[in-house]
Short mmCIF file of C-alpha atoms and ligand atoms in Angstrom, two decimals:
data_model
loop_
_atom_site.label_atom_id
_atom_site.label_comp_id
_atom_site.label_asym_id
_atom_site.label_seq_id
_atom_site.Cartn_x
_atom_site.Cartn_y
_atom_site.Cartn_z
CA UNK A 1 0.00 0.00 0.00
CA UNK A 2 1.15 3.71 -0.77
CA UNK A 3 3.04 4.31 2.79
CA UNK A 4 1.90 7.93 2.71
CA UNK A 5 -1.93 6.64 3.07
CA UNK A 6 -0.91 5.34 6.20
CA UNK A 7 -0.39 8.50 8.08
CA UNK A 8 -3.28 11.20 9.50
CA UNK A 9 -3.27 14.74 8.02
CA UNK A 10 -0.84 15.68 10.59
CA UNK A 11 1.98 13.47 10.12
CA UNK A 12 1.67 14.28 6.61
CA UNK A 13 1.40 18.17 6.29
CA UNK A 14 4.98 17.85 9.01
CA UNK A 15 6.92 15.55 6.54
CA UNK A 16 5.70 17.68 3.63
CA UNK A 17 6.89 20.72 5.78
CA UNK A 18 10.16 19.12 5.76
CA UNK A 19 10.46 18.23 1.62
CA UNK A 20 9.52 22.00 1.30
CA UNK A 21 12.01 22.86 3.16
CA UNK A 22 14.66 20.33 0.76
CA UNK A 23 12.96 21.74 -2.57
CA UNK A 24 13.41 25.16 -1.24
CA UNK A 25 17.49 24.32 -0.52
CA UNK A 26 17.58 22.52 -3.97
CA UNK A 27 16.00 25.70 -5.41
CA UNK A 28 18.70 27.67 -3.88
CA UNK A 29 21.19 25.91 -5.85
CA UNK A 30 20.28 27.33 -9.15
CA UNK A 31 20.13 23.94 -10.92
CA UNK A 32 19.96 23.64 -14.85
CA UNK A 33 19.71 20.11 -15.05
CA UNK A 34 18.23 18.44 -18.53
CA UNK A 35 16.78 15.08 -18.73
CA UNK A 36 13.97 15.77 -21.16
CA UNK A 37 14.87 14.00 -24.15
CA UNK A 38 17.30 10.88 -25.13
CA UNK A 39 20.29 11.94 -26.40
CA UNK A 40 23.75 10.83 -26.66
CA UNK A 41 25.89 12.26 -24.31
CA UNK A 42 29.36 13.92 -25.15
CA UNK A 43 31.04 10.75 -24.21
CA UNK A 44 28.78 8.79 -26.99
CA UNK A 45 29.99 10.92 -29.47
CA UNK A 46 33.34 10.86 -28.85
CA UNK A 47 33.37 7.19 -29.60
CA UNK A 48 32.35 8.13 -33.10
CA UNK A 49 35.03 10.57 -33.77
CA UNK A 50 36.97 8.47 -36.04
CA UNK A 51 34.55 8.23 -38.45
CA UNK A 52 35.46 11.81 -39.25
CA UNK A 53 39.16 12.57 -38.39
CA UNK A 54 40.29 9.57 -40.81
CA UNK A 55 40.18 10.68 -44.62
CA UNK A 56 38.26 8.88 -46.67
CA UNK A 57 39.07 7.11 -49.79
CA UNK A 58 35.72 8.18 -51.97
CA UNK A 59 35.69 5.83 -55.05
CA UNK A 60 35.83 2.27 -55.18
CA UNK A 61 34.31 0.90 -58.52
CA UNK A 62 32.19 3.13 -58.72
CA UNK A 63 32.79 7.24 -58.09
CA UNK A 64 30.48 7.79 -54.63
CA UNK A 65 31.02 11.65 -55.16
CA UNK A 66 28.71 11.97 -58.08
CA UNK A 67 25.44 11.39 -58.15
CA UNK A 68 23.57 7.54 -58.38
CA UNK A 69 22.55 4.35 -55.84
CA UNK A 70 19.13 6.03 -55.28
CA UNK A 71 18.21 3.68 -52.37
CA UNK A 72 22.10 3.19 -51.45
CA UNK A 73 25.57 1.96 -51.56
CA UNK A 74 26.38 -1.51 -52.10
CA UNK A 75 28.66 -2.12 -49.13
CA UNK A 76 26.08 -0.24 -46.71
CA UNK A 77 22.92 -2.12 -48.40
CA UNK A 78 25.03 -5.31 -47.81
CA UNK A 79 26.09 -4.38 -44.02
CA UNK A 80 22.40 -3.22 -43.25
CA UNK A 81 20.59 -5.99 -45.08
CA UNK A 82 23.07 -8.87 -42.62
CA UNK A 83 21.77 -6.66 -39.92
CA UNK A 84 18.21 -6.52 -40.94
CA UNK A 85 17.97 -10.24 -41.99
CA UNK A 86 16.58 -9.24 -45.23
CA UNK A 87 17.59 -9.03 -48.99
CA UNK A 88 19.51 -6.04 -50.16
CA UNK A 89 16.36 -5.42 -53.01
CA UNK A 90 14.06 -5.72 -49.47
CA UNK A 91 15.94 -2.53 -47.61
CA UNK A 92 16.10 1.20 -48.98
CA UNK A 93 18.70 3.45 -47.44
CA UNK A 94 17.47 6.62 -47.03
CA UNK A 95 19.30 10.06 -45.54
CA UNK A 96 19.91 11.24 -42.20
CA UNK A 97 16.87 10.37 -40.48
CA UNK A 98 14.27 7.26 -39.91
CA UNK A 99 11.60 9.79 -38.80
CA UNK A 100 11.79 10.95 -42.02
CA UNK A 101 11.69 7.75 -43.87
CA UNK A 102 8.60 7.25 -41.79
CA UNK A 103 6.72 10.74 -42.58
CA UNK A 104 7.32 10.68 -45.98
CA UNK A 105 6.29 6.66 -46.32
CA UNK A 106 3.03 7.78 -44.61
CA UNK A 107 2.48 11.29 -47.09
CA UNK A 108 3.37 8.61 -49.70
CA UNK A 109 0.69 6.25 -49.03
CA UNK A 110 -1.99 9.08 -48.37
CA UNK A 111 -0.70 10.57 -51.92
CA UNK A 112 -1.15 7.51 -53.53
CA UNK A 113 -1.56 4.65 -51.29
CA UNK A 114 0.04 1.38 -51.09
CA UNK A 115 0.47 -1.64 -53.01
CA UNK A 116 -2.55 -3.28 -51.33
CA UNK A 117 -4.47 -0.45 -51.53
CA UNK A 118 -7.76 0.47 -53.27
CA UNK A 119 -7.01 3.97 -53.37
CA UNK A 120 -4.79 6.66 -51.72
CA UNK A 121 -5.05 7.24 -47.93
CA UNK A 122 -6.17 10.91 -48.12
CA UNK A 123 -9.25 10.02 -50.59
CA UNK A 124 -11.02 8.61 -46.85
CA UNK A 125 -12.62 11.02 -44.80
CA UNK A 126 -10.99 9.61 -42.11
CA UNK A 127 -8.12 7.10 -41.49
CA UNK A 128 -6.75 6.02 -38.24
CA UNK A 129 -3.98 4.97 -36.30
CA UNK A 130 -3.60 2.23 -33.44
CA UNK A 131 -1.09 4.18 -30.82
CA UNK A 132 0.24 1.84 -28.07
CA UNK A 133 1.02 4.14 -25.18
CA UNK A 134 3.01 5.47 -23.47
CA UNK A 135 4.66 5.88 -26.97
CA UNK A 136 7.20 8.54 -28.64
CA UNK A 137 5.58 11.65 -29.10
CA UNK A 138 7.27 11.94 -32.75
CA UNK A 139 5.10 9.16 -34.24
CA UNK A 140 1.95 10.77 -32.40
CA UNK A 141 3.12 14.56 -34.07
CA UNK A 142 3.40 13.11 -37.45
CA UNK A 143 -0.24 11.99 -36.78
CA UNK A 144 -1.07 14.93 -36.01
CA UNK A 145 0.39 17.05 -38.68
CA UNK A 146 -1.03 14.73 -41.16
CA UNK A 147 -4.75 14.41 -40.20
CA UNK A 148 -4.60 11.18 -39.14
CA UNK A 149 -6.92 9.89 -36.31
CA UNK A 150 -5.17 8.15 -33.22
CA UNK A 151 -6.83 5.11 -31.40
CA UNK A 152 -4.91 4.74 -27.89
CA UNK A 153 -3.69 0.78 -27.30
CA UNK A 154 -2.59 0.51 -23.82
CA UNK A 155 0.93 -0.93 -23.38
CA UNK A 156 1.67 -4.18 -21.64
CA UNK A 157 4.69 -6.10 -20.28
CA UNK A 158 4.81 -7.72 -23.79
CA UNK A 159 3.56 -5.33 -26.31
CA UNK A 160 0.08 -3.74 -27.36
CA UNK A 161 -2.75 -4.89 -26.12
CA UNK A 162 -3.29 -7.41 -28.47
CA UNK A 163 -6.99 -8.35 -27.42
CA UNK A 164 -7.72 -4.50 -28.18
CA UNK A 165 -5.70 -4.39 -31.55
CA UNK A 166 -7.39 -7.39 -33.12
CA UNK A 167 -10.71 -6.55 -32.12
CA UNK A 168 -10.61 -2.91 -33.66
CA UNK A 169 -8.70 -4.10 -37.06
CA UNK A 170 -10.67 -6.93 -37.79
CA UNK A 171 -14.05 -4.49 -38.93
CA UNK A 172 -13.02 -0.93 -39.27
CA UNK A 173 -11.20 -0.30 -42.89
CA UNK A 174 -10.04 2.82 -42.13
CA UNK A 175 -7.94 1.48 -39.64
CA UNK A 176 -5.01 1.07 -41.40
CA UNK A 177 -1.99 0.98 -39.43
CA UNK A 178 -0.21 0.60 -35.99
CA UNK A 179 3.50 2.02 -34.73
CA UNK A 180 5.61 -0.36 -32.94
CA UNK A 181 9.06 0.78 -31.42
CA UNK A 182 9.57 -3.26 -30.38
CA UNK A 183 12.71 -3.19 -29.02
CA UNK A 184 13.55 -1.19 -25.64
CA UNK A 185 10.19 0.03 -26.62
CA UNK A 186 10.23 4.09 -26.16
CA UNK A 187 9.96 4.83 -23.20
CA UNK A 188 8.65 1.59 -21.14
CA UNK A 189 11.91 -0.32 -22.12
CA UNK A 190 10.09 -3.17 -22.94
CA UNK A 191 10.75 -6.09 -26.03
CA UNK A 192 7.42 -7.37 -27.96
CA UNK A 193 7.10 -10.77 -26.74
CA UNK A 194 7.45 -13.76 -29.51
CA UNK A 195 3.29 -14.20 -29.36
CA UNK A 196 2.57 -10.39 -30.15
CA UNK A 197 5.03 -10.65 -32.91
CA UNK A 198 2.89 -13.75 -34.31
CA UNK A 199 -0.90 -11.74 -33.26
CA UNK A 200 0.35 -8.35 -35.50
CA UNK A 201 1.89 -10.74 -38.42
CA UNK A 202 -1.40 -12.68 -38.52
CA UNK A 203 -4.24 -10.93 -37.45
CA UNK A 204 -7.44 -10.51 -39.92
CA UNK A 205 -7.37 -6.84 -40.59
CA UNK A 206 -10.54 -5.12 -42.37
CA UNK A 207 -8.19 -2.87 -44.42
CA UNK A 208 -5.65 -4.58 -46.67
CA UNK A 209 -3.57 -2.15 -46.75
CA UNK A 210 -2.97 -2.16 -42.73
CA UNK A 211 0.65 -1.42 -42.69
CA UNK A 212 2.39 -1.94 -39.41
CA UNK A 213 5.33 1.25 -38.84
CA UNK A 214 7.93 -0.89 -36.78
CA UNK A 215 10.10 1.41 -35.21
CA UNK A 216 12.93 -0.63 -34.33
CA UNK A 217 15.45 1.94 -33.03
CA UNK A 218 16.56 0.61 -30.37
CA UNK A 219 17.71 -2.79 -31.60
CA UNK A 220 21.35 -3.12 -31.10
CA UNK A 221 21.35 -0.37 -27.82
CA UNK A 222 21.72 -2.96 -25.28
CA UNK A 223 22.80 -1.60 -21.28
CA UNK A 224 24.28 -4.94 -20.45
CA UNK A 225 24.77 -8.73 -21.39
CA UNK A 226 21.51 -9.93 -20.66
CA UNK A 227 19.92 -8.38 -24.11
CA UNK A 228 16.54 -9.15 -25.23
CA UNK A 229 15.19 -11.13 -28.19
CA UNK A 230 12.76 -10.23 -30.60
CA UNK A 231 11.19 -12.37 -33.17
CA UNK A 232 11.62 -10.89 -36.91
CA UNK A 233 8.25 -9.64 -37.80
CA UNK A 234 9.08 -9.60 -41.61
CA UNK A 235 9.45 -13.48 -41.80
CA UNK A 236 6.56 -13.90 -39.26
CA UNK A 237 4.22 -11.90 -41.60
CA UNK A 238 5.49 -13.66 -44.85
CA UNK A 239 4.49 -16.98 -43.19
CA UNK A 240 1.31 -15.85 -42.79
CA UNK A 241 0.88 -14.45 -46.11
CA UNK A 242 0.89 -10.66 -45.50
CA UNK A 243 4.56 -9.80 -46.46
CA UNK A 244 3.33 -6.66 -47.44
CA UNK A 245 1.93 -5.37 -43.73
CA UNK A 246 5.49 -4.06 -42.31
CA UNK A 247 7.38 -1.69 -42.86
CA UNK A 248 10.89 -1.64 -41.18
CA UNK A 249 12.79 1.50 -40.04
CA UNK A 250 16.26 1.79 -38.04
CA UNK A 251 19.02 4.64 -38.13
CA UNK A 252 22.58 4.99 -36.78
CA UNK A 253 21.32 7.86 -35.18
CA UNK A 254 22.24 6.42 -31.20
CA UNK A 255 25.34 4.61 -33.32
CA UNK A 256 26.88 7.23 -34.60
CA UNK A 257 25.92 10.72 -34.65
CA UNK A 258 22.03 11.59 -34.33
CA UNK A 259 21.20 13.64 -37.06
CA UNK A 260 23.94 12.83 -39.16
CA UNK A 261 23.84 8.90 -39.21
CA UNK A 262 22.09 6.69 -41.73
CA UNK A 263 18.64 5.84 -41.87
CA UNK A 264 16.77 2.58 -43.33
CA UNK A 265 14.09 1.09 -44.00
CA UNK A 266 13.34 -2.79 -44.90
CA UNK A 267 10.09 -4.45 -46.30
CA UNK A 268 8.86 -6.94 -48.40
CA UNK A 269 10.31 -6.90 -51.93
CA UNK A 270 6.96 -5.45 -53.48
CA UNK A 271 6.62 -2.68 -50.68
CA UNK A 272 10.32 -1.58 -51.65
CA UNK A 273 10.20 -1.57 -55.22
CA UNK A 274 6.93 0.65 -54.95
CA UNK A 275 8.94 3.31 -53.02
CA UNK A 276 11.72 3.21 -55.22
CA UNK A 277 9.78 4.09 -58.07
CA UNK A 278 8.44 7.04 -55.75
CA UNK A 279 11.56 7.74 -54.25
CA UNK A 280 12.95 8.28 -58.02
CA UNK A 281 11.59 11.38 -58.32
CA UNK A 282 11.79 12.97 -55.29
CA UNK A 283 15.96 12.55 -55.30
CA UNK A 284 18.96 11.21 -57.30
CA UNK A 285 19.98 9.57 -54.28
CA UNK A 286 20.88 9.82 -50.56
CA UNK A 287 24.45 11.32 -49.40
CA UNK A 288 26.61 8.21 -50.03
CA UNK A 289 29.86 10.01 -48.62
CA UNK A 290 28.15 9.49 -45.31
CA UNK A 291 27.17 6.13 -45.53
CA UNK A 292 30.88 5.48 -46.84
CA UNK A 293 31.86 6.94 -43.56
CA UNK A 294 30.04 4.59 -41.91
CA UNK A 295 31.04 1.23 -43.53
CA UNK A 296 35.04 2.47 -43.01
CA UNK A 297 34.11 2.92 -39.89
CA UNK A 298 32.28 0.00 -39.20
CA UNK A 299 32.51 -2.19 -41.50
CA UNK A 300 30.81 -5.67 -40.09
CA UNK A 301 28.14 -6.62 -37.83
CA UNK A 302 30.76 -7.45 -35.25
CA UNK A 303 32.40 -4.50 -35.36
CA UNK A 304 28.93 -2.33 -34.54
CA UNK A 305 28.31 -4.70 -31.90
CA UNK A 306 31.59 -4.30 -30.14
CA UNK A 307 31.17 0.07 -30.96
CA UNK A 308 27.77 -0.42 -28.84
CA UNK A 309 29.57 -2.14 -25.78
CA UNK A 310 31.14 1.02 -25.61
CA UNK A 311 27.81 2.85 -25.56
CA UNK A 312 26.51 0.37 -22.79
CA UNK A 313 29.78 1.00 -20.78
CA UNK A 314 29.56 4.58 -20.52
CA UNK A 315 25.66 4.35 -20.37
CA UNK A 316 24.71 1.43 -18.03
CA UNK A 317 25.99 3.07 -14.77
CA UNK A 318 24.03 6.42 -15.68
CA UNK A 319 20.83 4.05 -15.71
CA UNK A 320 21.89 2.35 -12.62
CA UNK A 321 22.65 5.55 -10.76
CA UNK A 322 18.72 6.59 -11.68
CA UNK A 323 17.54 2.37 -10.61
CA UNK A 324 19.73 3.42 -7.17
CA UNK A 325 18.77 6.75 -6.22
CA UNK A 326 14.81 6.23 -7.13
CA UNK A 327 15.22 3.07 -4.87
CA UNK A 328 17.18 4.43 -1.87
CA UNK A 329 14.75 7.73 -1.80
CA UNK A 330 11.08 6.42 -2.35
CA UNK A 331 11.75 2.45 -3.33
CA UNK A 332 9.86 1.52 0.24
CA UNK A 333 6.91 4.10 -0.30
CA UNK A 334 5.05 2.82 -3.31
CA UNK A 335 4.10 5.49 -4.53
CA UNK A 336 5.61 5.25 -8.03
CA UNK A 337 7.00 2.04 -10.61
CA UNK A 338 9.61 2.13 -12.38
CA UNK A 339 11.19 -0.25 -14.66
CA UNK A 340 14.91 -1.68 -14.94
CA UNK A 341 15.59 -1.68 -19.13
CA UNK A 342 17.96 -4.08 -20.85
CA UNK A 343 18.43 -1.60 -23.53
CA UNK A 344 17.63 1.57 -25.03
CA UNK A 345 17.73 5.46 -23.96
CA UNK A 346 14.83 5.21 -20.64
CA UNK A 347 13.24 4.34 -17.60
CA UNK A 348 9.68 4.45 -17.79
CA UNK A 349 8.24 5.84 -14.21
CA UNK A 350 4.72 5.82 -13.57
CA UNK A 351 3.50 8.14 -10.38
CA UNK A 352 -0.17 8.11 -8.16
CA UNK A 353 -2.70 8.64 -10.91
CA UNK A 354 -3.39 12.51 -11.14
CA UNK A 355 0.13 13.72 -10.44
CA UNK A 356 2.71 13.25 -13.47
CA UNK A 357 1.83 16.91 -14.38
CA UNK A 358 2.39 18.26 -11.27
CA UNK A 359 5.15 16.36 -10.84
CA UNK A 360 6.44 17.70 -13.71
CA UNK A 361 5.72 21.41 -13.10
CA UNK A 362 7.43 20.79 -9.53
CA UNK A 363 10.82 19.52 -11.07
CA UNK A 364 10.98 22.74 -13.55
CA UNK A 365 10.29 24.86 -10.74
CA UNK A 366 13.10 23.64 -9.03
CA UNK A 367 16.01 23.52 -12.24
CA UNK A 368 15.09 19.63 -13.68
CA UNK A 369 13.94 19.58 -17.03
CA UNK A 370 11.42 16.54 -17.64
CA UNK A 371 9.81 15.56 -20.77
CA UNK A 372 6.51 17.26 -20.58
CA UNK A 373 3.62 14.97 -19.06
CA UNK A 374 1.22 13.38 -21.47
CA UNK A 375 3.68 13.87 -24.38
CA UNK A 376 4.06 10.27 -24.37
CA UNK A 377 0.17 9.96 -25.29
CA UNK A 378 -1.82 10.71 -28.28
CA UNK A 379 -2.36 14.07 -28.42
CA UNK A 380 -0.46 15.05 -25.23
CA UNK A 381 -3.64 13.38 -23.17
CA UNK A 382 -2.46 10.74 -20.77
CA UNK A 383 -6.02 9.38 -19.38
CA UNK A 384 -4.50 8.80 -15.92
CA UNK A 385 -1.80 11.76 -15.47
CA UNK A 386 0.80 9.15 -14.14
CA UNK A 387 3.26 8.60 -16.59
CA UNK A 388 6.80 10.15 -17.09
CA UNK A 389 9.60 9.19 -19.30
CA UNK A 390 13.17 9.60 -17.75
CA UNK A 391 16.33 10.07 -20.23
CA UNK A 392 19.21 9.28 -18.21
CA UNK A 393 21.58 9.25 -21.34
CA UNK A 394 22.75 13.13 -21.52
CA UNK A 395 23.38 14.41 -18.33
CA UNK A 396 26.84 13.06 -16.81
CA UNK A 397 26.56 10.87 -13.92
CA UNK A 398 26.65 13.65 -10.81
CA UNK A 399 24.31 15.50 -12.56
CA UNK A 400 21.78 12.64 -12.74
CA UNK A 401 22.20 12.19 -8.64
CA UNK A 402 21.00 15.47 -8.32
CA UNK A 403 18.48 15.49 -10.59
CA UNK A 404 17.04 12.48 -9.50
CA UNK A 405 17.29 13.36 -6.05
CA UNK A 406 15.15 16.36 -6.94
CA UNK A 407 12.71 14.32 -8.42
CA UNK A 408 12.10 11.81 -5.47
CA UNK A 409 11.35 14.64 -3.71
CA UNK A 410 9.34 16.33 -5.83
CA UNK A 411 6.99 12.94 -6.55
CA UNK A 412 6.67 12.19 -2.29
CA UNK A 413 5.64 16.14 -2.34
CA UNK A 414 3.10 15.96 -4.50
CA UNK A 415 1.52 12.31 -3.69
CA UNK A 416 1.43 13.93 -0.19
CA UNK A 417 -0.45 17.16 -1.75
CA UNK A 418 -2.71 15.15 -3.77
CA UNK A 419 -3.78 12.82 -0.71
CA UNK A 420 -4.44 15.64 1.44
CA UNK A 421 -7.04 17.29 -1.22
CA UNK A 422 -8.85 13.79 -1.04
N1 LIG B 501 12.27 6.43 -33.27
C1 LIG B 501 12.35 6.37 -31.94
C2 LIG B 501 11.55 5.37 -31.20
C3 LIG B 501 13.20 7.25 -31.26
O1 LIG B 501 13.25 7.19 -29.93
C4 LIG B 501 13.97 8.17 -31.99
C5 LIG B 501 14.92 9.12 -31.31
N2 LIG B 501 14.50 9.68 -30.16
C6 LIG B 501 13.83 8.22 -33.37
C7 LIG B 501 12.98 7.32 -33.99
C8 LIG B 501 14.55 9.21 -34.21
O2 LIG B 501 15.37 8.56 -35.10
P1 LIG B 501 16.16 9.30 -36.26
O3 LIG B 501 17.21 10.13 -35.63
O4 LIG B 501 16.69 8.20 -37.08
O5 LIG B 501 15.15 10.14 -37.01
#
């Protein structure tokens, strides 16, 4: 039971006395401290560096400073398609960004739909989108900014809620997709169990051109050893004789450097070819100096997974310095859960229902900069008000003390407020 519900009104307006009395000495301190989105810190980088002080040798057979290789290089179509588990004419490399292969793959199918499709996306007065949250606010903006309705799945230990998903594709046509980030899902840390892989590759879906957006970004960012499994949904859905339902996205971006990596996308042969033949007119081809870069630099699967035990060495103590603090400050209350991640960039914390904004508001007010509450939600609603996403990555390690320190006091403040208004 929550500890604090315990107490009478007195014992708890004297304790919150005293974490006023911390928040006011923490407020003293001028903190500036930044945990509100996942990125690399200056450490991460570094580990990168030699992918740009070493000079490059541009040509090989063919001359990678002109223009050509719309949908890649051979060496990085080869690299990523070993990494993928698919065939190089099933992957497309794209240009700095996999949030940008994924908003222009959606404009694309709303322009003129998809290969399954009866007619373009945007010729429906309404299409939706299944949104397992908590989520990444980037897939729910590009909803957003391109009209498209979102349906909120709730997340569980395994994946979506795959009772929910089935029941709403299996009649409504203008359903027609679902984003996955099924790896060290984003933010609850979590890895699709093998079953939900087999439910989304197999499920009867109303539209036929339901296309699953399978966010894998997170699917070589292990924290330790003890790295987590996930079924290929590609194969899974070819077995079941919808080859066409997924498309695949990854980037370098938490390899390398975010916003200058290498994105990519991989699909069924069919899906692929159809974006090509888009793709052909909207460029001559993606910057191949870069992904050049990228294969000197790293130029087999074993070499990428050895560059990202260097990530998980610099990055595993930051997350066990947030697992440590959380649990020596409030770990006996339960008043909040919190998750321990095998992988990927955070620790999903969920507080008393009603208080993740306020909790929120109370950590700006006193110098720690959270991801906003709701933001992992469709349309910056979260039904309960409980959930916040923590992004240990950036901040160096004393800085992440503090700031968590800040929050454990913040979230016993606030339960403590919110019980005494009931
Ligand atoms: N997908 C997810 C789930 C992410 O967390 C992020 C980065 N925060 C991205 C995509 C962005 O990837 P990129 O830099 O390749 O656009």
């Amino acid at each position: 039971m929550n500890y604090f519900k315990g107490k009478t009104h007195e014992e708890l307006k004297r304790y919150q006395n005293e974490l006023k009395q911390k928040l006011d000495r923490y407020k003293g301190m001028g903190l500036n401290l930044n945990m509100a989105r996942g990125k690399p810190c200056k450490e991460q980088l570094d580990l990168s560096n030699g992918m740009i002080n070493g000079t490059v040798d541009y040509s090989i057979n063919i001359d990678y400073r002109n223009y050509g290789l719309l949908d890649g290089i051979p060496e990085a179509k080869a690299l990523f398609a070993q990494g993928m588990n698919v065939s190089e004419q099933e992957l497309i490399i794209g240009g700095n960004s996999s949030l940008n292969l994924m908003y222009d793959t959606l404009v694309r199918t709303l322009l003129f739909g998809t290969v399954d499709s009866k007619k373009p996306w945007k010729d429906y007065d309404k299409i939706k989108f299944l949104c397992p949250a908590p989520g990444y606010d980037r897939h729910f903006g590009i909803c957003e900014d391109l009209g498209i309705e979102m349906i909120l799945i709730p997340m569980t230990s395994e994946g979506p809620d795959m009772d929910q998903v089935e029941a709403l594709v299996r009649d409504d046509e203008t359903i027609k997709g679902i984003w996955c980030i099924p790896k060290y899902s984003n933010p609850t840390g979590i890895t699709y169990s093998d079953e939900v892989v087999d439910r989304l590759a197999s499920m009867e879906c109303a539209a036929k051109d339901f296309r699953i957006m399978w966010d894998n970004a997170y699917n070589i960012h292990h924290l330790n050893n003890n790295g987590d499994e996930l079924k290929d949904l590609l194969e899974a859905c070819k077995k079941n004789n919808h080859a066409n339902r997924v498309y695949m996205f990854s980037s370098t971006s938490k390899v390398t450097f975010p916003g200058s990596g290498i994105a990519v996308m991989a699909m069924s042969e069919e899906n692929a070819d159809d974006i090509r033949k888009h793709m052909g007119y909207q460029t001559i081809g993606s910057n191949k100096i870069n992904q050049l870069m990228h294969v000197r630099f790293l130029p087999t699967t074993d070499a990428i997974e050895a560059h990202m035990m260097k990530h998980a060495e610099i990055l595993e103590p930051k997350f066990n310095k947030v697992l440590e603090v959380m649990e020596r400050e409030i770990g006996a209350y339960n008043i909040a859960k919190w998750n321990n991640p095998n992988g990927g960039y955070f620790i999903n914390l969920d507080v008393m229902d009603g208080c993740a904004k306020s909790v929120v508001k109370c950590c700006a007010e006193h110098g720690v900069t959270l991801t906003p509450a709701g933001a992992t939600f469709p349309y910056g609603k979260d039904p309960k008000d409980s959930n916040i996403r923590i992004a240990p990555t950036f901040p160096p390690l004393y800085e992440l003390e503090l700031a968590i320190e800040v929050l454990t006091t913040c979230i016993q403040y606030v339960t403590i407020e919110k019980l005494l208004q009931l």
